[in-house]
mmCIF file of C-alpha atoms and ligand atoms in Angstrom:
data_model
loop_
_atom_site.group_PDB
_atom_site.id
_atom_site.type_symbol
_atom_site.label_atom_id
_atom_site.label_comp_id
_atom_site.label_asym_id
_atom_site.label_seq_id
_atom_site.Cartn_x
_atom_site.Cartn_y
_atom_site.Cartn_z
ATOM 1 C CA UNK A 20 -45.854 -26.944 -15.309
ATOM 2 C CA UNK A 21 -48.640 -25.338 -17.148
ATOM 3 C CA UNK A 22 -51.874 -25.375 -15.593
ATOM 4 C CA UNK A 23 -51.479 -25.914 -12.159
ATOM 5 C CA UNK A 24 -49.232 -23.816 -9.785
ATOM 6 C CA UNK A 25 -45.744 -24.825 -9.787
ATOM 7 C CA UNK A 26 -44.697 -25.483 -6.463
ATOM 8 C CA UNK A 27 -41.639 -22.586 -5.875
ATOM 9 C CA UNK A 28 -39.148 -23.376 -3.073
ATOM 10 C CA UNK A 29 -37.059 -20.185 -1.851
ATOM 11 C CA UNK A 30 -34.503 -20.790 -0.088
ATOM 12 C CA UNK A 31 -34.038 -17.728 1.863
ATOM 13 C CA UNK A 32 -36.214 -14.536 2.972
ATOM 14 C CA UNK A 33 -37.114 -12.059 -0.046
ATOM 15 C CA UNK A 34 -38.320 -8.492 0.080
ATOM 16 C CA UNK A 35 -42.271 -8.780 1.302
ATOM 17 C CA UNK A 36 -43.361 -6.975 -2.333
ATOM 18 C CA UNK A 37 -41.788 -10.050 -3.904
ATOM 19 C CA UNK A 38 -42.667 -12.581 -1.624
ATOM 20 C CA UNK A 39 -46.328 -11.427 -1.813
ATOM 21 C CA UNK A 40 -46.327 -11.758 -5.443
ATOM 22 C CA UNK A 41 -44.912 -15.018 -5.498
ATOM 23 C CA UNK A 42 -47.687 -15.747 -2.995
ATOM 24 C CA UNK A 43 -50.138 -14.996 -5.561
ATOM 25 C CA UNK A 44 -48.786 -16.668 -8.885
ATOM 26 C CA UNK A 45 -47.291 -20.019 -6.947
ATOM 27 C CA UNK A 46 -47.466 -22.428 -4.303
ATOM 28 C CA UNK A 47 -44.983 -20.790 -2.852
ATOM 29 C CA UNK A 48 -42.813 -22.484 0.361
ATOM 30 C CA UNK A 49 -41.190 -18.888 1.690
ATOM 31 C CA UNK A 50 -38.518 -19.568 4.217
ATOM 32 C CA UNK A 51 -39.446 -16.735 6.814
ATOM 33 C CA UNK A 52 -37.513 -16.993 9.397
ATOM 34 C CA UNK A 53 -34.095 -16.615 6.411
ATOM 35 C CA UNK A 54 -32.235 -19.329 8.471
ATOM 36 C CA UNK A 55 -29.821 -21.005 5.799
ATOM 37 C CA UNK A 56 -30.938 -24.328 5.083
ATOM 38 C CA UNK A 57 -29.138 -27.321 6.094
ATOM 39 C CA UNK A 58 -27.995 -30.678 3.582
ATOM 40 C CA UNK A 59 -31.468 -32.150 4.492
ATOM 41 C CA UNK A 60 -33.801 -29.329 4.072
ATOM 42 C CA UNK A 61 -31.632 -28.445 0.897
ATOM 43 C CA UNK A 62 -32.339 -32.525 -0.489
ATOM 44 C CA UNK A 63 -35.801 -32.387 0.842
ATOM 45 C CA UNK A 64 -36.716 -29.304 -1.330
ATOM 46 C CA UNK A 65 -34.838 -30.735 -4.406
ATOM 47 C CA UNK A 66 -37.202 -33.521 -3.974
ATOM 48 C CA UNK A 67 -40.623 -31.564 -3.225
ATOM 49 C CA UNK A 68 -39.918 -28.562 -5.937
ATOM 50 C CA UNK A 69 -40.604 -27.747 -9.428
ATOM 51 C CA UNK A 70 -38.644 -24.551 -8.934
ATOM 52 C CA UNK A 71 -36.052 -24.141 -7.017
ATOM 53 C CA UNK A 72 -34.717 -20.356 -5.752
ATOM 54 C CA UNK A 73 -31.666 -20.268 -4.267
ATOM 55 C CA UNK A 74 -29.069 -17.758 -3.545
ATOM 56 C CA UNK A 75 -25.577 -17.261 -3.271
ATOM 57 C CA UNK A 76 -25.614 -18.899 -0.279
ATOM 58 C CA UNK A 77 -26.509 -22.257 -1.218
ATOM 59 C CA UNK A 78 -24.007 -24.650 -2.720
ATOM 60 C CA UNK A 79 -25.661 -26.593 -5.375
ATOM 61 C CA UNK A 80 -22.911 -29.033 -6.643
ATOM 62 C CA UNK A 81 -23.637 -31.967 -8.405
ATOM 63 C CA UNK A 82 -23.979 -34.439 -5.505
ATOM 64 C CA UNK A 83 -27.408 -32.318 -4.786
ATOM 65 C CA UNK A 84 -27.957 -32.472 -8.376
ATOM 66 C CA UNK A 85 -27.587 -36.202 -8.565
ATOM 67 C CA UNK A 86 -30.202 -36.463 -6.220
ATOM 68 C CA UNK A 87 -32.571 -34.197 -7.312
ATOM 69 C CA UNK A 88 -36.041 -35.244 -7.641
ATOM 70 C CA UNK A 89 -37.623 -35.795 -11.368
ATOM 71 C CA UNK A 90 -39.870 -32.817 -11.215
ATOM 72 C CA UNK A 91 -37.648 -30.144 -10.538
ATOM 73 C CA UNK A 92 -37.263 -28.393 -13.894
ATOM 74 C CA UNK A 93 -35.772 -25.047 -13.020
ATOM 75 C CA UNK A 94 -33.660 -23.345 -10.932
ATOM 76 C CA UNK A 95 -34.054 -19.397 -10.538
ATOM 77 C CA UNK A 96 -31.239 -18.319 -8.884
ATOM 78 C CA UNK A 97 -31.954 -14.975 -6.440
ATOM 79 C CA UNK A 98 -28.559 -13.073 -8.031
ATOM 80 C CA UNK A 99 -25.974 -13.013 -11.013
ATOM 81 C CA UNK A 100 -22.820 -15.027 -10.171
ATOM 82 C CA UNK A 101 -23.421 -18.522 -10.591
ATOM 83 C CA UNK A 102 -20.398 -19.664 -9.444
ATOM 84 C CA UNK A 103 -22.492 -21.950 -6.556
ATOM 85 C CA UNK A 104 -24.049 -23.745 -9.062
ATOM 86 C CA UNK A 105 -22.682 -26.779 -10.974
ATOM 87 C CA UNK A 106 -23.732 -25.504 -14.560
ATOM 88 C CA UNK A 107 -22.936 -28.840 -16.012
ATOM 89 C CA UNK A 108 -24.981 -31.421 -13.720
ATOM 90 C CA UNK A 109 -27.730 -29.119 -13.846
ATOM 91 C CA UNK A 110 -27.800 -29.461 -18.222
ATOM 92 C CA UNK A 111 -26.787 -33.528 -17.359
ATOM 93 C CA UNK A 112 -30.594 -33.447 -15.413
ATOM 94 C CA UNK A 113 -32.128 -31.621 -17.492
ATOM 95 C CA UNK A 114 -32.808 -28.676 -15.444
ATOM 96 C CA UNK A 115 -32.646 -25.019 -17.038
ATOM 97 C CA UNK A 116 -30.421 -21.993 -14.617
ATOM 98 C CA UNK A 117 -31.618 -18.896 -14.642
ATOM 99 C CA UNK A 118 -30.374 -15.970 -12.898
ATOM 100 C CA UNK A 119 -30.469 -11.787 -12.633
ATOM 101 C CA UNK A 120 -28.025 -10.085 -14.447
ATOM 102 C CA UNK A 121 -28.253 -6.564 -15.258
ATOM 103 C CA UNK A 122 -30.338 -4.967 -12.512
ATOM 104 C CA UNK A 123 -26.952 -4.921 -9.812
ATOM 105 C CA UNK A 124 -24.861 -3.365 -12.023
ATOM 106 C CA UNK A 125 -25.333 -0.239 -10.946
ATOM 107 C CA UNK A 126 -25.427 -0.524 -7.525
ATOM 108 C CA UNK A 127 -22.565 -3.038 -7.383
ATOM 109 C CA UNK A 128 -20.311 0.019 -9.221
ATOM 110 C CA UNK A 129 -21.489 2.282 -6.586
ATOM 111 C CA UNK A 130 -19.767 -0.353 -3.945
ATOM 112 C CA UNK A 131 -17.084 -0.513 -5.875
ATOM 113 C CA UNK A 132 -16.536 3.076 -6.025
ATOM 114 C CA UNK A 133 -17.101 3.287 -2.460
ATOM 115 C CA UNK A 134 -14.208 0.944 -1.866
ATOM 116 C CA UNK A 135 -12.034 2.952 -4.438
ATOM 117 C CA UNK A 136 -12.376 6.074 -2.454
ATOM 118 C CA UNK A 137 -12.734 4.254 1.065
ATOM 119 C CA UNK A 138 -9.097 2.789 0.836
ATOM 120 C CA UNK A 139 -6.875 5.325 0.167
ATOM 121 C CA UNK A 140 -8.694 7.938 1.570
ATOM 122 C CA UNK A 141 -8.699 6.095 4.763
ATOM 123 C CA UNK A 142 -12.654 6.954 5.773
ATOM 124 C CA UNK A 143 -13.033 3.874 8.110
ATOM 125 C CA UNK A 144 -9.789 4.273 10.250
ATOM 126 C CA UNK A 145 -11.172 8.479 10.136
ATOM 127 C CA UNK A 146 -14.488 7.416 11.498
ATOM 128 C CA UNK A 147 -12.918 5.354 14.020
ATOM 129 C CA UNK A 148 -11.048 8.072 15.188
ATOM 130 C CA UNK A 149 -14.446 10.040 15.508
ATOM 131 C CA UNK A 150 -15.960 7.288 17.562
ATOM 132 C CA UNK A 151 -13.193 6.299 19.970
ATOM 133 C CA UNK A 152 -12.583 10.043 21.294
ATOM 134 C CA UNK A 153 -8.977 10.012 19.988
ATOM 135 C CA UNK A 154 -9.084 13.058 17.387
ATOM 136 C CA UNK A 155 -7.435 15.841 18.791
ATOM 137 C CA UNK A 156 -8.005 18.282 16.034
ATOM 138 C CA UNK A 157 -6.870 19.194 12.788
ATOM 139 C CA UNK A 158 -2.779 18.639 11.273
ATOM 140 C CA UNK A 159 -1.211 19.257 8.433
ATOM 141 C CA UNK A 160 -0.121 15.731 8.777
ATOM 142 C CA UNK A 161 -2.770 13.868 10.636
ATOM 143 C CA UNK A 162 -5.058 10.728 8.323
ATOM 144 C CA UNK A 163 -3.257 10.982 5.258
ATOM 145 C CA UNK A 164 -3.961 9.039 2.433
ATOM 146 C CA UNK A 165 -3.292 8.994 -1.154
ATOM 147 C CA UNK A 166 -4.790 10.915 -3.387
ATOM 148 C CA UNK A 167 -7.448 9.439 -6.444
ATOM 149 C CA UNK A 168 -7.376 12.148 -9.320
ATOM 150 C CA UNK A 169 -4.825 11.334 -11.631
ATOM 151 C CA UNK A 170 -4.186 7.727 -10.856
ATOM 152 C CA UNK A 171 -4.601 4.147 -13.207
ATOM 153 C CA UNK A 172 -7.621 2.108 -12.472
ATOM 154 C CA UNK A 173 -6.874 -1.217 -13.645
ATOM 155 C CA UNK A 174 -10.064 -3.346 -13.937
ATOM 156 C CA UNK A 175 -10.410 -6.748 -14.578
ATOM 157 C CA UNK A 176 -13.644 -8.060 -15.793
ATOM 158 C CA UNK A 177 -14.850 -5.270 -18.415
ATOM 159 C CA UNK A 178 -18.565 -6.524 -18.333
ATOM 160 C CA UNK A 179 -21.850 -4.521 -17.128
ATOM 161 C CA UNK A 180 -20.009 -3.935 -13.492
ATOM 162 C CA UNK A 181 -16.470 -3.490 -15.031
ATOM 163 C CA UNK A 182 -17.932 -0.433 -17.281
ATOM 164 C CA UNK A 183 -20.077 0.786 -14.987
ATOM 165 C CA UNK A 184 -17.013 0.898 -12.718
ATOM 166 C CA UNK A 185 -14.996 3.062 -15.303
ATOM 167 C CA UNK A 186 -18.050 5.474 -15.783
ATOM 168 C CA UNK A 187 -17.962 6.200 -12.207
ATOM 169 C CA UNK A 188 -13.667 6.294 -12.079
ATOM 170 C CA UNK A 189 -13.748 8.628 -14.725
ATOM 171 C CA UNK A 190 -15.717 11.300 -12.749
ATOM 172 C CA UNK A 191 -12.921 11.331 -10.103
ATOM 173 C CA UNK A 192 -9.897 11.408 -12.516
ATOM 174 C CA UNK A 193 -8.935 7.722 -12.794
ATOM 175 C CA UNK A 194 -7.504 6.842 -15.989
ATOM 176 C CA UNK A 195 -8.980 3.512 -17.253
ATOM 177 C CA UNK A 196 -7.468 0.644 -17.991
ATOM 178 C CA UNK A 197 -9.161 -2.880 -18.297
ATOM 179 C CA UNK A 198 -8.242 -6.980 -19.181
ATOM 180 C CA UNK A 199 -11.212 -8.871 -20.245
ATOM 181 C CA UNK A 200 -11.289 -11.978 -22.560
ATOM 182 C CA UNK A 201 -11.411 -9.795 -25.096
ATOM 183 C CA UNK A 202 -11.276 -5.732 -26.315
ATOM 184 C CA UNK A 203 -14.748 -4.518 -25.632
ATOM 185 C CA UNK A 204 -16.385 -2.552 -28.374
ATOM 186 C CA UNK A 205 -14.390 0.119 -29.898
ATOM 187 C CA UNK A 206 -17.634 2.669 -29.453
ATOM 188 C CA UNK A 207 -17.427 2.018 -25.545
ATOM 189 C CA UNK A 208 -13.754 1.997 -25.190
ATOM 190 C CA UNK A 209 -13.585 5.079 -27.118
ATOM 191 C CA UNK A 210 -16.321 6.283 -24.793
ATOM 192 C CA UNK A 211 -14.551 5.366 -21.950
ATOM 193 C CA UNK A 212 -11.220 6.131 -22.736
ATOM 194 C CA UNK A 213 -9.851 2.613 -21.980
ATOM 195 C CA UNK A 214 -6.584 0.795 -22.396
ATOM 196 C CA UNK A 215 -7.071 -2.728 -22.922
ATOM 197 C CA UNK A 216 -4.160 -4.828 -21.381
ATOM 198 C CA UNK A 217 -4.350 -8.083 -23.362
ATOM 199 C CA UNK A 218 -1.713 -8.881 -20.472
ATOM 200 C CA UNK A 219 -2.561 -9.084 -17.159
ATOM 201 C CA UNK A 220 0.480 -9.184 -15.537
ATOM 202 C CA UNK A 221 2.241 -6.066 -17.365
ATOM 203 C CA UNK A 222 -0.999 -4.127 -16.465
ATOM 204 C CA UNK A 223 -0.837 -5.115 -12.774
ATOM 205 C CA UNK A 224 2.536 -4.341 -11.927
ATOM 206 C CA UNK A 225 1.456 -0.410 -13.998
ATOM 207 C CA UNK A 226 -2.107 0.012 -11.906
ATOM 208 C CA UNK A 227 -2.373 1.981 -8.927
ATOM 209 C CA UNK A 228 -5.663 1.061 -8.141
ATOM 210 C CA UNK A 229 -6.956 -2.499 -9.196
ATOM 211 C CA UNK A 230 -10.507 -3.441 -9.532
ATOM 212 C CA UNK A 231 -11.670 -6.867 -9.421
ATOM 213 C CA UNK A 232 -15.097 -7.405 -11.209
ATOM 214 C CA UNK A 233 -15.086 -10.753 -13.269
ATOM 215 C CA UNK A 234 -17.085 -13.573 -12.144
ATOM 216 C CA UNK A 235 -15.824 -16.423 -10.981
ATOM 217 C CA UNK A 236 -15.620 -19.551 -12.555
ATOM 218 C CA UNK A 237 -12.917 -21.876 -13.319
ATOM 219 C CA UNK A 238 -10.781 -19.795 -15.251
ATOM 220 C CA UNK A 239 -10.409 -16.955 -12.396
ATOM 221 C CA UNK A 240 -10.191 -19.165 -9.600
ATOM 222 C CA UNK A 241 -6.988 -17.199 -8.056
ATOM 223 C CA UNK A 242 -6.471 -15.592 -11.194
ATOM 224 C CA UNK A 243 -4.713 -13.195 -8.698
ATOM 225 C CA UNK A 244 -2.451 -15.597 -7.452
ATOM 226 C CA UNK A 245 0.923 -14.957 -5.138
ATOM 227 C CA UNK A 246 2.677 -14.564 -8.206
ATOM 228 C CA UNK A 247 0.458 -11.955 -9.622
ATOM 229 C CA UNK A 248 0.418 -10.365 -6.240
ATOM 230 C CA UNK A 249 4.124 -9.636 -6.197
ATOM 231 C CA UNK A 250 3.976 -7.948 -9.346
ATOM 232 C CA UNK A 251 1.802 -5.511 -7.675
ATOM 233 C CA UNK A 252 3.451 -1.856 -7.422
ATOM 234 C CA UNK A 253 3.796 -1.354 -3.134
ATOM 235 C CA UNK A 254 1.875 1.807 -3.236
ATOM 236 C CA UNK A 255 -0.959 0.266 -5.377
ATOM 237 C CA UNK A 256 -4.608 -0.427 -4.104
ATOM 238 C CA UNK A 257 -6.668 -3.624 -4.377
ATOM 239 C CA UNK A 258 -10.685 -3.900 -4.463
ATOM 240 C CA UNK A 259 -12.552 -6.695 -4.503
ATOM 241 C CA UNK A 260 -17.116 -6.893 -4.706
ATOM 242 C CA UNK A 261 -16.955 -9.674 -7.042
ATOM 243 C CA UNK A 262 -16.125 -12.904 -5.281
ATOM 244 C CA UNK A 263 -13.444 -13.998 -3.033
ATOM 245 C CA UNK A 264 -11.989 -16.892 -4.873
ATOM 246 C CA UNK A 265 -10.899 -14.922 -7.451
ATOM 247 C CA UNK A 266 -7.703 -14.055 -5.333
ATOM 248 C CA UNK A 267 -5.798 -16.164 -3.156
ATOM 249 C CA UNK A 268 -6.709 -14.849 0.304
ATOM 250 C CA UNK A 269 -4.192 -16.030 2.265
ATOM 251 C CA UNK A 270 -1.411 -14.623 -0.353
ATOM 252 C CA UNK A 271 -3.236 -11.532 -0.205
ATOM 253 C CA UNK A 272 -3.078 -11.408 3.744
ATOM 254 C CA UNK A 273 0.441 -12.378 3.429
ATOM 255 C CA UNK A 274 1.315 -9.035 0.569
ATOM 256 C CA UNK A 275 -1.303 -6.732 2.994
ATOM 257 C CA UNK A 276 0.694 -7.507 5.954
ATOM 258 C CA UNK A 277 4.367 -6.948 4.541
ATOM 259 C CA UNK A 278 2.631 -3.494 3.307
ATOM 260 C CA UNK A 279 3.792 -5.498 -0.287
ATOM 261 C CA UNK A 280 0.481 -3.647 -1.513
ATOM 262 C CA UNK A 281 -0.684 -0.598 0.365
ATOM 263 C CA UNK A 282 -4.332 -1.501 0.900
ATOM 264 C CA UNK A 283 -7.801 -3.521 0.212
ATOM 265 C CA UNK A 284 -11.053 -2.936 -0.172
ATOM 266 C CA UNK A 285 -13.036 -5.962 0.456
ATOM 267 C CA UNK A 286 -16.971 -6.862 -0.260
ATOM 268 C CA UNK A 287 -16.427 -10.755 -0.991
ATOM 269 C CA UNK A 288 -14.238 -13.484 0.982
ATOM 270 C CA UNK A 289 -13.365 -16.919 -0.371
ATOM 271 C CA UNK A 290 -14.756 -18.924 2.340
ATOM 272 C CA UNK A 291 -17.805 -16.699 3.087
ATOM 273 C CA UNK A 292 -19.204 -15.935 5.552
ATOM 274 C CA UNK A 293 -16.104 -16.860 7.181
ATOM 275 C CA UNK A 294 -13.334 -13.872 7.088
ATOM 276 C CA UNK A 295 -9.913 -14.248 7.305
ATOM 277 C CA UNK A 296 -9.127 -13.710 11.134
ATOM 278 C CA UNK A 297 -5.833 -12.113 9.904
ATOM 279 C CA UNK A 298 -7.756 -9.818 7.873
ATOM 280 C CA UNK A 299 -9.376 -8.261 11.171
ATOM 281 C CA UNK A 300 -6.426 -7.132 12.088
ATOM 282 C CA UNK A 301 -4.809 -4.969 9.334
ATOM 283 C CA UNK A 302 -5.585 -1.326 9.654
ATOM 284 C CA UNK A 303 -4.832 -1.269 5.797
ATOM 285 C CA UNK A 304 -8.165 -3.151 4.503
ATOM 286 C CA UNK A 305 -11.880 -1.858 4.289
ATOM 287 C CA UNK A 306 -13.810 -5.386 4.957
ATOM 288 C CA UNK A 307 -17.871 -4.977 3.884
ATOM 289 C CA UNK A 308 -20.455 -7.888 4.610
ATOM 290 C CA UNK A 309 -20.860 -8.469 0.734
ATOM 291 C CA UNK A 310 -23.101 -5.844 0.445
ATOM 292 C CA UNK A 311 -22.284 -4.438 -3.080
ATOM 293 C CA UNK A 312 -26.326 -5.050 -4.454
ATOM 294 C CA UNK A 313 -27.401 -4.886 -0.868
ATOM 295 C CA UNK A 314 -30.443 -1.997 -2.096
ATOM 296 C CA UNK A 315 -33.989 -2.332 -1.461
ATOM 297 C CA UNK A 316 -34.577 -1.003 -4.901
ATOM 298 C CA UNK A 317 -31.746 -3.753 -6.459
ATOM 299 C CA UNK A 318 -33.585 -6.584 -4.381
ATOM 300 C CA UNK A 319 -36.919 -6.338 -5.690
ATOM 301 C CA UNK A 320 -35.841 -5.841 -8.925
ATOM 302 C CA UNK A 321 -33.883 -9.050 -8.753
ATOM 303 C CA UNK A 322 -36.920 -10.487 -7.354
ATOM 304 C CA UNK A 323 -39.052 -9.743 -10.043
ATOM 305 C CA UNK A 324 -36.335 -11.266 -12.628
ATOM 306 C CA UNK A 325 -36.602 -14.451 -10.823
ATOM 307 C CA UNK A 326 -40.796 -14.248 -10.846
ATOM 308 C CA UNK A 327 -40.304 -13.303 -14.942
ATOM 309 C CA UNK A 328 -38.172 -16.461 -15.630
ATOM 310 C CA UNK A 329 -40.247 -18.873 -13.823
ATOM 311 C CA UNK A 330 -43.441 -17.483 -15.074
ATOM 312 C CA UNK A 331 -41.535 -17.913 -18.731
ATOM 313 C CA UNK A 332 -40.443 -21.278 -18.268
ATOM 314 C CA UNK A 333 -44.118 -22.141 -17.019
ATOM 315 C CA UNK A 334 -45.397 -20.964 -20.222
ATOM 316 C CA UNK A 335 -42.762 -23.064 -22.212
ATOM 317 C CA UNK A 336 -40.953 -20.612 -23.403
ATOM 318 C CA UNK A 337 -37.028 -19.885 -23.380
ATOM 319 C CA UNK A 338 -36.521 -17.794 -19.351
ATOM 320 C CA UNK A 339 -35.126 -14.336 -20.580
ATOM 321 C CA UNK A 340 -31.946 -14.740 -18.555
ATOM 322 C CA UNK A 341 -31.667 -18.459 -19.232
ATOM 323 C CA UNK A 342 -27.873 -19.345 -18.213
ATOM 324 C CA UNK A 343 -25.717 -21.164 -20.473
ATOM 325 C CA UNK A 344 -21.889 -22.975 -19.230
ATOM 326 C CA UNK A 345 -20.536 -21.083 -22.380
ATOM 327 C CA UNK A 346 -21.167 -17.934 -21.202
ATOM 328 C CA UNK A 347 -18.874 -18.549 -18.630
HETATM 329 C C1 8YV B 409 -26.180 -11.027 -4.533
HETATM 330 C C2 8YV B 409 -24.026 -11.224 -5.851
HETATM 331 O O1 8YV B 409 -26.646 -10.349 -3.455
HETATM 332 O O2 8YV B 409 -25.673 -11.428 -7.518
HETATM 333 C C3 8YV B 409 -24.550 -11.704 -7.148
HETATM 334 O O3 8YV B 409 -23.784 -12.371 -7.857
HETATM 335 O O4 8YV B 409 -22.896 -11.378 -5.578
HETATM 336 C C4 8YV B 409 -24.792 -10.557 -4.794
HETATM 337 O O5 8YV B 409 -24.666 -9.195 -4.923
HETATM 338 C C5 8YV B 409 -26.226 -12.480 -4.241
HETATM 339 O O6 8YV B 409 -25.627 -13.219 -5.218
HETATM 340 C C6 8YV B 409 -27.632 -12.962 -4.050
HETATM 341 O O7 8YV B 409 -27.736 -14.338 -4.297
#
C-alpha cells in the first residue's frame, strides 16, 4: 500500500471531521447517505478495497471472507467488539483486524450507570407520567422504586468498561463485586474495593444489581442462560450495553415477565436492530437504541483510531490496536 493512496471503503456515515480527513489521506468511497449496505454492495467492496471500515453493523463471516478480493489487506473496524467479524477467516486470508478500544470506555460506563440508576429508580415510567398528563401530584407512595446506596453490583466482564463501571458504582454506594477470567490486579481491586467471584453462579444468585460488560465471543454466547437466570434473587436488577447475545433474550423476557427478576436495563439486543416485541411491553425494562458510545466526542475519537491504524499498516508497520483471536 505504500506509495499510492489506498483505496478506503466505509461502510457507513462517519462524523464530517473524520470523513474530511479520510478525504485527504485516501481514496476514500464515503457512504453518505449511511444506508446499510446490502450482500452485493458488501462483496463488491471486498472486491474493490484495500481497506475495508466496517461497523457493528456489518456481518463479516467467513463466506464474505472467502470471497474477498486479493488486495484487501486490512480491515479497520469503526468500534471495539468484534464479535461481527470472523477473527479466524480473516488470519486464514491474510488480512490484519483492527479496531478502537479504549476511547468508549468512558462513555459506555456513563450508559451503564445511566441504566443502573434508570431501572430501579423508575425515571422512564416517571417521565411518562410527565408527558401523558396522568401525575396528579406528590404521595408518599406514588413511583417507588428501590433504592441504590448500599446495594451489590455484580459485574461481569472486569475490563476497561467493567472498571470504569465500578468507579462510577462506587460514587453512589454500590458495593463491587466482579467475575472475569481472571482476578484483576490486586492494586485496582484494592482500589476498587472488589470481590472477585471466581463463580458466577454463587455471585448471581448474591447481586442485586448485575452488570453485563464482557464482550461477546464464543465463550459468553448466553453465558446468562435460563439456568443462570433463575438463580437470580426476584428483587435483583439486570443491565445490559455490551451485546445482546450474551443473554438469552427470550429466557430473559420469560424471568422479566413472571417479575422472576425485578427489572432491565437494556442498550444491546441479540438480533439487533430487531427488539423483542415482548420486550415493548414490560413496564419493568429501560430499552436504549445501543447508544452507550453514542458521543460526538467518542465518535471522532474512534474515527481517528481507525485513520491511525490504516495509516500504520500503510507504512508497514504493526496497527496499534491490531486484533488478535487470543485476545478473545
Ligand atoms: C459502537 C459498540 O458504537 O464499539 C462497540 O463495540 O458496541 C458500539 O458502542 C459500535 O460498535 C460501532 O461499530
Amino acid at each position: 500500500m505504500t506509495g499510492t493512496k489506498p483505496v478506503v471503503i466505509v461502510t457507513r456515515k462517519l462524523p464530517d471531521v473524520i470523513e474530511t480527513r479520510m478525504m485527504e489521506l485516501f481514496d476514500v468511497r464515503l457512504n453518505l447517505d449511511d444506508e446499510p449496505f446490502t450482500a452485493e454492495r458488501m462483496a463488491a467492496a471486498m472486491q474493490e478495497a484495500d481497506v475495508l471500515v466496517p461497523t457493528v453493523t456489518d456481518r463479516i463471516d467467513g463466506k464474505i471472507l472467502a470471497a474477498a478480493g486479493d488486495r484487501l489487506r486490512l480491515i479497520a473496524s469503526f468500534g471495539t467488539g468484534v464479535d461481527h467479524i470472523d477473527l479466524a477467516a480473516a488470519r486464514a486470508r491474510g488480512i490484519t483486524v483492527t479496531n478502537t478500544p479504549g476511547v468508549l470506555t468512558e462513555d459506555t460506563a456513563d450508559m451503564t450507570m445511566a441504566l443502573i440508576l434508570a431501572v430501579p429508580r423508575r425515571l422512564v415510567a416517571g417521565e411518562r407520567l410527565m408527558r401523558t398528563g396522568q401525575w396528579r401530584g406528590w404521595s408518599p407512595t406514588s413511583m417507588l422504586g428501590n433504592r441504590i446506596h448500599g446495594k451489590r453490583l455484580g459485574i461481569i466482564g472486569m475490563g476497561r468498561i467493567g472498571q470504569a463501571v465500578a468507579r462510577r458504582a462506587r460514587g453512589f454506594g454500590l458495593s463491587i463485586h466482579y467475575h472475569n477470567r481472571r482476578p484483576v490486579h490486586a492494586e485496582t481491586e484494592a482500589e476498587l474495593e472488589a470481590t472477585f467471584w471466581d463463580n458466577l453462579d454463587q455471585m448471581l444468585s448474591r447481586m442485586d444489581i448485575i452488570s453485563i460488560n464482557c464482550p461477546h465471543t464464543p465463550a459468553t454466547y448466553h453465558l446468562i442462560s435460563p439456568r443462570r437466570l433463575a438463580l437470580i434473587q426476584p428483587h435483583a436488577f439486570i443491565v445490559n450495553t455490551s451485546r445482546g447475545e450474551v443473554i438469552d433474550e427470550n429466557a430473559l423476557v420469560r424471568v422479566l415477565q413472571n417479575r422472576e427478576i425485578a427489572g432491565a436495563g437494556l442498550d444491546v439486543f441479540e438480533h439487533e436492530p430487531q427488539v423483542n416485541p415482548k420486550l415493548l411491553g414490560l413496564d419493568n425494562v429501560v430499552l436504549m437504541p445501543h447508544m452507550g458510545s453514542a458521543t460526538i466526542e467518542g465518535r471522532i475519537d474512534m474515527g481517528q483510531k481507525v485513520i491511525i491504524n490504516i495509516r500504520t499498516f500503510g507504512d508497514n508497520h504493526t496497527p496499534p490496536d491490531r486484533v488478535i483471536e487470543t485476545m478473545y
